[in-house]
Amino acid sequence: MIDLNPGLGTADLLLDLEPERSWADLLPVVDELTAQHLRLAVTGYGQSLDFLACPSSLGEGWMIEKEDVKSILAAFREEYEVVLLDTFPGGGEMNRAAYVLSNIRLVVLTPDAPALQATRRFLAAMPKNEKMTALVINQHSPGAALRPREIADHLQERLLGTLPVDPSGIWSNVSYGQPCVSQKNSTWGKSVRQLSIILMSYMDQ
């Protein structure tokens, strides 16, 4: 998992990690990346996830050029079965490079009118590629005014999954760094596990 939200990323907090390095440490050797470079830069989480943090500040050197994103992603693809990029909302060259290079682009939104409008604008500005773009509706409840299928039809994009309202599960994750997917009683975590199975089925195609 690579956090591409420089200075503002919180994935390390949600995983209760304290990374010593970030992708900024790879930039000086970006043209000659090896598996050893990657191992030194990532922070392990459990037995199944390696995490590459974003720089902790918005100081000098925090941005990645398009070619640097391409080089880093290519290096990780050589070493890992799946690479997850967590981008920040909006555009920018760094995000645009990630969108172009990704095999599957997941757009997460909440089922409300402001989010629908913002997502419509975002999708219109997203660079096109031949890969799959899909929607994930977060904080969905059965009584919501906008139904997931209606949202997908309006945005003319594939609906890949919905994530329910789960205050207790989300609170545990945010407060204690315990991912919802590891909590058997979390409805949000259950939905994420189901979403991961669907994603892996597309990856195998």
PDB file of C-alpha atoms in Angstrom:
ATOM      1  CA  MET A   1       0.000   0.000   0.000  1.00  0.00           C
ATOM      2  CA  ILE A   2       1.411   3.387  -1.040  1.00  0.00           C
ATOM      3  CA  ASP A   3       0.108   6.593   0.546  1.00  0.00           C
ATOM      4  CA  LEU A   4       0.163   9.280  -2.161  1.00  0.00           C
ATOM      5  CA  ASN A   5      -1.282  12.018   0.041  1.00  0.00           C
ATOM      6  CA  PRO A   6       1.880  13.967   0.964  1.00  0.00           C
ATOM      7  CA  GLY A   7       1.808  15.795   4.260  1.00  0.00           C
ATOM      8  CA  LEU A   8      -1.865  14.989   4.802  1.00  0.00           C
ATOM      9  CA  GLY A   9      -1.965  11.183   4.599  1.00  0.00           C
ATOM     10  CA  THR A  10      -3.275   9.313   7.637  1.00  0.00           C
ATOM     11  CA  ALA A  11      -2.982   5.680   6.540  1.00  0.00           C
ATOM     12  CA  ASP A  12      -0.094   5.174   8.967  1.00  0.00           C
ATOM     13  CA  LEU A  13      -2.306   6.379  11.831  1.00  0.00           C
ATOM     14  CA  LEU A  14      -5.173   4.105  10.798  1.00  0.00           C
ATOM     15  CA  LEU A  15      -2.744   1.164  10.813  1.00  0.00           C
ATOM     16  CA  ASP A  16      -1.116   2.275  14.091  1.00  0.00           C
ATOM     17  CA  LEU A  17       2.289   2.474  12.410  1.00  0.00           C
ATOM     18  CA  GLU A  18       5.227   4.844  12.877  1.00  0.00           C
ATOM     19  CA  PRO A  19       7.144   4.629   9.584  1.00  0.00           C
ATOM     20  CA  GLU A  20      10.756   5.746   9.622  1.00  0.00           C
ATOM     21  CA  ARG A  21      10.869   6.277   5.865  1.00  0.00           C
ATOM     22  CA  SER A  22       8.591   7.405   3.048  1.00  0.00           C
ATOM     23  CA  TRP A  23       8.540   7.413  -0.737  1.00  0.00           C
ATOM     24  CA  ALA A  24      10.566  10.624  -0.610  1.00  0.00           C
ATOM     25  CA  ASP A  25      13.537   8.421   0.397  1.00  0.00           C
ATOM     26  CA  LEU A  26      13.233   6.567  -2.920  1.00  0.00           C
ATOM     27  CA  LEU A  27      13.433   9.665  -5.112  1.00  0.00           C
ATOM     28  CA  PRO A  28      17.251   9.971  -5.067  1.00  0.00           C
ATOM     29  CA  VAL A  29      17.534   6.421  -6.471  1.00  0.00           C
ATOM     30  CA  VAL A  30      14.290   6.369  -8.456  1.00  0.00           C
ATOM     31  CA  ASP A  31      16.083   5.503 -11.713  1.00  0.00           C
ATOM     32  CA  GLU A  32      17.798   2.449 -10.225  1.00  0.00           C
ATOM     33  CA  LEU A  33      15.308   0.994  -7.755  1.00  0.00           C
ATOM     34  CA  THR A  34      15.958  -2.527  -6.505  1.00  0.00           C
ATOM     35  CA  ALA A  35      14.074  -4.895  -4.214  1.00  0.00           C
ATOM     36  CA  GLN A  36      16.486  -3.902  -1.446  1.00  0.00           C
ATOM     37  CA  HIS A  37      15.539  -0.241  -1.822  1.00  0.00           C
ATOM     38  CA  LEU A  38      11.870  -1.145  -1.463  1.00  0.00           C
ATOM     39  CA  ARG A  39      12.446  -3.336   1.594  1.00  0.00           C
ATOM     40  CA  LEU A  40      14.303  -0.517   3.332  1.00  0.00           C
ATOM     41  CA  ALA A  41      11.558   2.015   2.560  1.00  0.00           C
ATOM     42  CA  VAL A  42       8.431   0.087   3.567  1.00  0.00           C
ATOM     43  CA  THR A  43       6.977  -0.574   7.009  1.00  0.00           C
ATOM     44  CA  GLY A  44       5.511  -4.011   7.613  1.00  0.00           C
ATOM     45  CA  TYR A  45       2.004  -4.528   8.945  1.00  0.00           C
ATOM     46  CA  GLY A  46       1.281  -8.075  10.024  1.00  0.00           C
ATOM     47  CA  GLN A  47       2.311 -10.786   7.606  1.00  0.00           C
ATOM     48  CA  SER A  48       0.412  -9.679   4.519  1.00  0.00           C
ATOM     49  CA  LEU A  49       0.935  -5.939   4.045  1.00  0.00           C
ATOM     50  CA  ASP A  50       3.889  -3.663   3.430  1.00  0.00           C
ATOM     51  CA  PHE A  51       3.195   0.055   3.710  1.00  0.00           C
ATOM     52  CA  LEU A  52       5.047   2.901   1.973  1.00  0.00           C
ATOM     53  CA  ALA A  53       4.292   6.134   3.778  1.00  0.00           C
ATOM     54  CA  CYS A  54       3.976   9.631   2.384  1.00  0.00           C
ATOM     55  CA  PRO A  55       6.319  12.396   3.577  1.00  0.00           C
ATOM     56  CA  SER A  56       5.167  13.724   6.927  1.00  0.00           C
ATOM     57  CA  SER A  57       5.409  17.377   5.885  1.00  0.00           C
ATOM     58  CA  LEU A  58       4.753  19.521   2.841  1.00  0.00           C
ATOM     59  CA  GLY A  59       8.356  20.660   2.690  1.00  0.00           C
ATOM     60  CA  GLU A  60      10.811  20.651  -0.168  1.00  0.00           C
ATOM     61  CA  GLY A  61      10.805  17.519  -2.327  1.00  0.00           C
ATOM     62  CA  TRP A  62       7.374  16.243  -1.288  1.00  0.00           C
ATOM     63  CA  MET A  63       5.943  16.112  -4.813  1.00  0.00           C
ATOM     64  CA  ILE A  64       6.544  13.237  -7.222  1.00  0.00           C
ATOM     65  CA  GLU A  65       6.874  13.833 -10.937  1.00  0.00           C
ATOM     66  CA  LYS A  66       4.874  11.652 -13.313  1.00  0.00           C
ATOM     67  CA  GLU A  67       7.934   9.667 -14.380  1.00  0.00           C
ATOM     68  CA  ASP A  68       8.913   9.077 -10.745  1.00  0.00           C
ATOM     69  CA  VAL A  69       5.457   7.682  -9.955  1.00  0.00           C
ATOM     70  CA  LYS A  70       5.814   5.408 -12.969  1.00  0.00           C
ATOM     71  CA  SER A  71       9.241   4.161 -11.858  1.00  0.00           C
ATOM     72  CA  ILE A  72       8.190   3.525  -8.257  1.00  0.00           C
ATOM     73  CA  LEU A  73       5.002   1.741  -9.276  1.00  0.00           C
ATOM     74  CA  ALA A  74       6.886  -0.410 -11.802  1.00  0.00           C
ATOM     75  CA  ALA A  75       9.382  -1.447  -9.128  1.00  0.00           C
ATOM     76  CA  PHE A  76       6.643  -2.429  -6.674  1.00  0.00           C
ATOM     77  CA  ARG A  77       4.761  -4.359  -9.353  1.00  0.00           C
ATOM     78  CA  GLU A  78       7.855  -6.498  -9.819  1.00  0.00           C
ATOM     79  CA  GLU A  79       7.883  -7.450  -6.124  1.00  0.00           C
ATOM     80  CA  TYR A  80       4.201  -7.545  -5.094  1.00  0.00           C
ATOM     81  CA  GLU A  81       1.087  -9.298  -6.321  1.00  0.00           C
ATOM     82  CA  VAL A  82      -1.132  -6.290  -5.588  1.00  0.00           C
ATOM     83  CA  VAL A  83      -0.192  -2.608  -5.205  1.00  0.00           C
ATOM     84  CA  LEU A  84      -2.797  -0.287  -3.674  1.00  0.00           C
ATOM     85  CA  LEU A  85      -2.403   3.461  -4.235  1.00  0.00           C
ATOM     86  CA  ASP A  86      -4.209   5.757  -1.795  1.00  0.00           C
ATOM     87  CA  THR A  87      -4.501   9.136  -3.526  1.00  0.00           C
ATOM     88  CA  PHE A  88      -5.710  12.478  -2.238  1.00  0.00           C
ATOM     89  CA  PRO A  89      -8.992  13.998  -3.504  1.00  0.00           C
ATOM     90  CA  GLY A  90      -8.747  16.031  -6.671  1.00  0.00           C
ATOM     91  CA  GLY A  91      -6.351  16.339  -9.551  1.00  0.00           C
ATOM     92  CA  GLY A  92      -2.723  17.329  -9.857  1.00  0.00           C
ATOM     93  CA  GLU A  93       0.054  15.721 -11.861  1.00  0.00           C
ATOM     94  CA  MET A  94       0.863  13.152  -9.181  1.00  0.00           C
ATOM     95  CA  ASN A  95      -2.718  11.922  -9.033  1.00  0.00           C
ATOM     96  CA  ARG A  96      -3.131  12.010 -12.793  1.00  0.00           C
ATOM     97  CA  ALA A  97      -0.063   9.806 -13.191  1.00  0.00           C
ATOM     98  CA  ALA A  98      -1.475   7.327 -10.670  1.00  0.00           C
ATOM     99  CA  TYR A  99      -4.858   7.273 -12.425  1.00  0.00           C
ATOM    100  CA  VAL A 100      -3.282   6.558 -15.809  1.00  0.00           C
ATOM    101  CA  LEU A 101      -1.057   3.768 -14.486  1.00  0.00           C
ATOM    102  CA  SER A 102      -3.655   1.979 -12.338  1.00  0.00           C
ATOM    103  CA  ASN A 103      -5.361  -1.200 -13.545  1.00  0.00           C
ATOM    104  CA  ILE A 104      -8.466  -0.511 -11.436  1.00  0.00           C
ATOM    105  CA  ARG A 105      -9.492   2.953 -10.282  1.00  0.00           C
ATOM    106  CA  LEU A 106     -11.899   2.996  -7.343  1.00  0.00           C
ATOM    107  CA  VAL A 107     -13.799   6.224  -6.717  1.00  0.00           C
ATOM    108  CA  VAL A 108     -15.252   6.352  -3.199  1.00  0.00           C
ATOM    109  CA  LEU A 109     -18.150   8.695  -2.472  1.00  0.00           C
ATOM    110  CA  THR A 110     -20.962   9.152   0.015  1.00  0.00           C
ATOM    111  CA  PRO A 111     -24.634   8.980  -1.101  1.00  0.00           C
ATOM    112  CA  ASP A 112     -25.490  12.664  -0.993  1.00  0.00           C
ATOM    113  CA  ALA A 113     -26.013  15.422  -3.545  1.00  0.00           C
ATOM    114  CA  PRO A 114     -22.777  17.399  -2.866  1.00  0.00           C
ATOM    115  CA  ALA A 115     -20.644  14.254  -3.174  1.00  0.00           C
ATOM    116  CA  LEU A 116     -22.492  13.261  -6.343  1.00  0.00           C
ATOM    117  CA  GLN A 117     -21.815  16.625  -7.965  1.00  0.00           C
ATOM    118  CA  ALA A 118     -18.155  16.661  -6.908  1.00  0.00           C
ATOM    119  CA  THR A 119     -17.666  13.102  -8.174  1.00  0.00           C
ATOM    120  CA  ARG A 120     -19.276  13.905 -11.505  1.00  0.00           C
ATOM    121  CA  ARG A 121     -16.832  16.776 -12.000  1.00  0.00           C
ATOM    122  CA  PHE A 122     -13.930  14.628 -10.844  1.00  0.00           C
ATOM    123  CA  LEU A 123     -14.772  11.826 -13.266  1.00  0.00           C
ATOM    124  CA  ALA A 124     -15.070  14.273 -16.138  1.00  0.00           C
ATOM    125  CA  ALA A 125     -11.547  15.559 -15.427  1.00  0.00           C
ATOM    126  CA  MET A 126      -9.983  12.151 -14.800  1.00  0.00           C
ATOM    127  CA  PRO A 127      -7.568  11.102 -17.562  1.00  0.00           C
ATOM    128  CA  LYS A 128      -8.935   8.275 -19.659  1.00  0.00           C
ATOM    129  CA  ASN A 129      -7.338   4.861 -19.965  1.00  0.00           C
ATOM    130  CA  GLU A 130      -8.434   1.427 -21.078  1.00  0.00           C
ATOM    131  CA  LYS A 131      -8.608   0.070 -17.546  1.00  0.00           C
ATOM    132  CA  MET A 132     -11.609  -0.158 -15.236  1.00  0.00           C
ATOM    133  CA  THR A 133     -13.108   2.707 -13.241  1.00  0.00           C
ATOM    134  CA  ALA A 134     -15.670   1.738 -10.595  1.00  0.00           C
ATOM    135  CA  LEU A 135     -17.633   3.328  -7.768  1.00  0.00           C
ATOM    136  CA  VAL A 136     -17.749   2.411  -4.089  1.00  0.00           C
ATOM    137  CA  ILE A 137     -20.577   4.014  -2.086  1.00  0.00           C
ATOM    138  CA  ASN A 138     -19.419   4.673   1.482  1.00  0.00           C
ATOM    139  CA  GLN A 139     -21.671   5.307   4.521  1.00  0.00           C
ATOM    140  CA  HIS A 140     -24.674   3.784   2.780  1.00  0.00           C
ATOM    141  CA  SER A 141     -27.884   3.198   4.713  1.00  0.00           C
ATOM    142  CA  PRO A 142     -31.100   1.578   3.423  1.00  0.00           C
ATOM    143  CA  GLY A 143     -33.060   4.791   3.955  1.00  0.00           C
ATOM    144  CA  ALA A 144     -30.718   7.069   2.012  1.00  0.00           C
ATOM    145  CA  ALA A 145     -32.388   9.430  -0.465  1.00  0.00           C
ATOM    146  CA  LEU A 146     -29.966   8.384  -3.204  1.00  0.00           C
ATOM    147  CA  ARG A 147     -29.718   4.664  -3.897  1.00  0.00           C
ATOM    148  CA  PRO A 148     -26.398   3.157  -5.006  1.00  0.00           C
ATOM    149  CA  ARG A 149     -27.763   1.968  -8.350  1.00  0.00           C
ATOM    150  CA  GLU A 150     -29.246   5.398  -9.048  1.00  0.00           C
ATOM    151  CA  ILE A 151     -25.881   6.994  -8.303  1.00  0.00           C
ATOM    152  CA  ALA A 152     -24.071   4.593 -10.627  1.00  0.00           C
ATOM    153  CA  ASP A 153     -26.611   5.180 -13.388  1.00  0.00           C
ATOM    154  CA  HIS A 154     -26.343   8.943 -13.015  1.00  0.00           C
ATOM    155  CA  LEU A 155     -22.540   8.874 -13.148  1.00  0.00           C
ATOM    156  CA  GLN A 156     -22.553   6.193 -15.856  1.00  0.00           C
ATOM    157  CA  GLU A 157     -19.949   4.123 -14.056  1.00  0.00           C
ATOM    158  CA  ARG A 158     -19.809   0.563 -12.736  1.00  0.00           C
ATOM    159  CA  LEU A 159     -20.904   0.056  -9.113  1.00  0.00           C
ATOM    160  CA  LEU A 160     -18.465  -2.288  -7.412  1.00  0.00           C
ATOM    161  CA  GLY A 161     -19.684  -2.217  -3.825  1.00  0.00           C
ATOM    162  CA  THR A 162     -21.301  -0.395  -0.913  1.00  0.00           C
ATOM    163  CA  LEU A 163     -19.965   0.187   2.587  1.00  0.00           C
ATOM    164  CA  PRO A 164     -22.562   0.620   5.364  1.00  0.00           C
ATOM    165  CA  VAL A 165     -22.770   3.085   8.217  1.00  0.00           C
ATOM    166  CA  ASP A 166     -20.839   1.483  11.112  1.00  0.00           C
ATOM    167  CA  PRO A 167     -19.969   4.124  13.746  1.00  0.00           C
ATOM    168  CA  SER A 168     -18.563   1.720  16.331  1.00  0.00           C
ATOM    169  CA  GLY A 169     -16.360  -0.103  13.851  1.00  0.00           C
ATOM    170  CA  ILE A 170     -15.035   3.090  12.276  1.00  0.00           C
ATOM    171  CA  TRP A 171     -14.428   4.635  15.696  1.00  0.00           C
ATOM    172  CA  SER A 172     -12.283   1.685  16.757  1.00  0.00           C
ATOM    173  CA  ASN A 173     -10.255   1.974  13.579  1.00  0.00           C
ATOM    174  CA  VAL A 174      -9.680   5.713  13.869  1.00  0.00           C
ATOM    175  CA  SER A 175      -9.031   5.734  17.613  1.00  0.00           C
ATOM    176  CA  TYR A 176      -7.016   2.557  18.095  1.00  0.00           C
ATOM    177  CA  GLY A 177      -5.502   1.745  14.704  1.00  0.00           C
ATOM    178  CA  GLN A 178      -7.465  -1.496  14.411  1.00  0.00           C
ATOM    179  CA  PRO A 179      -8.625  -2.033  10.800  1.00  0.00           C
ATOM    180  CA  CYS A 180     -12.306  -2.875  10.527  1.00  0.00           C
ATOM    181  CA  VAL A 181     -11.515  -5.854   8.302  1.00  0.00           C
ATOM    182  CA  SER A 182      -9.928  -7.586  11.293  1.00  0.00           C
ATOM    183  CA  GLN A 183     -13.040  -7.131  13.432  1.00  0.00           C
ATOM    184  CA  LYS A 184     -15.507  -9.960  12.888  1.00  0.00           C
ATOM    185  CA  ASN A 185     -18.444  -7.968  14.266  1.00  0.00           C
ATOM    186  CA  SER A 186     -17.869  -4.919  12.063  1.00  0.00           C
ATOM    187  CA  THR A 187     -20.413  -4.632   9.255  1.00  0.00           C
ATOM    188  CA  TRP A 188     -18.125  -2.130   7.508  1.00  0.00           C
ATOM    189  CA  GLY A 189     -15.213  -4.567   7.757  1.00  0.00           C
ATOM    190  CA  LYS A 190     -17.350  -7.387   6.357  1.00  0.00           C
ATOM    191  CA  SER A 191     -18.274  -5.236   3.374  1.00  0.00           C
ATOM    192  CA  VAL A 192     -14.621  -4.363   2.764  1.00  0.00           C
ATOM    193  CA  ARG A 193     -13.710  -8.051   2.804  1.00  0.00           C
ATOM    194  CA  GLN A 194     -16.448  -8.732   0.247  1.00  0.00           C
ATOM    195  CA  LEU A 195     -15.186  -5.839  -1.874  1.00  0.00           C
ATOM    196  CA  SER A 196     -11.640  -7.236  -1.771  1.00  0.00           C
ATOM    197  CA  ILE A 197     -12.884 -10.599  -3.081  1.00  0.00           C
ATOM    198  CA  ILE A 198     -14.595  -8.833  -5.992  1.00  0.00           C
ATOM    199  CA  LEU A 199     -11.455  -6.825  -6.705  1.00  0.00           C
ATOM    200  CA  MET A 200      -9.253  -9.906  -6.722  1.00  0.00           C
ATOM    201  CA  SER A 201     -11.622 -11.595  -9.174  1.00  0.00           C
ATOM    202  CA  TYR A 202     -11.048  -8.707 -11.582  1.00  0.00           C
ATOM    203  CA  MET A 203      -7.306  -8.855 -11.009  1.00  0.00           C
ATOM    204  CA  ASP A 204      -7.320 -12.518 -12.025  1.00  0.00           C
ATOM    205  CA  GLN A 205      -9.056 -11.794 -15.325  1.00  0.00           C
TER     206      GLN A 205
END
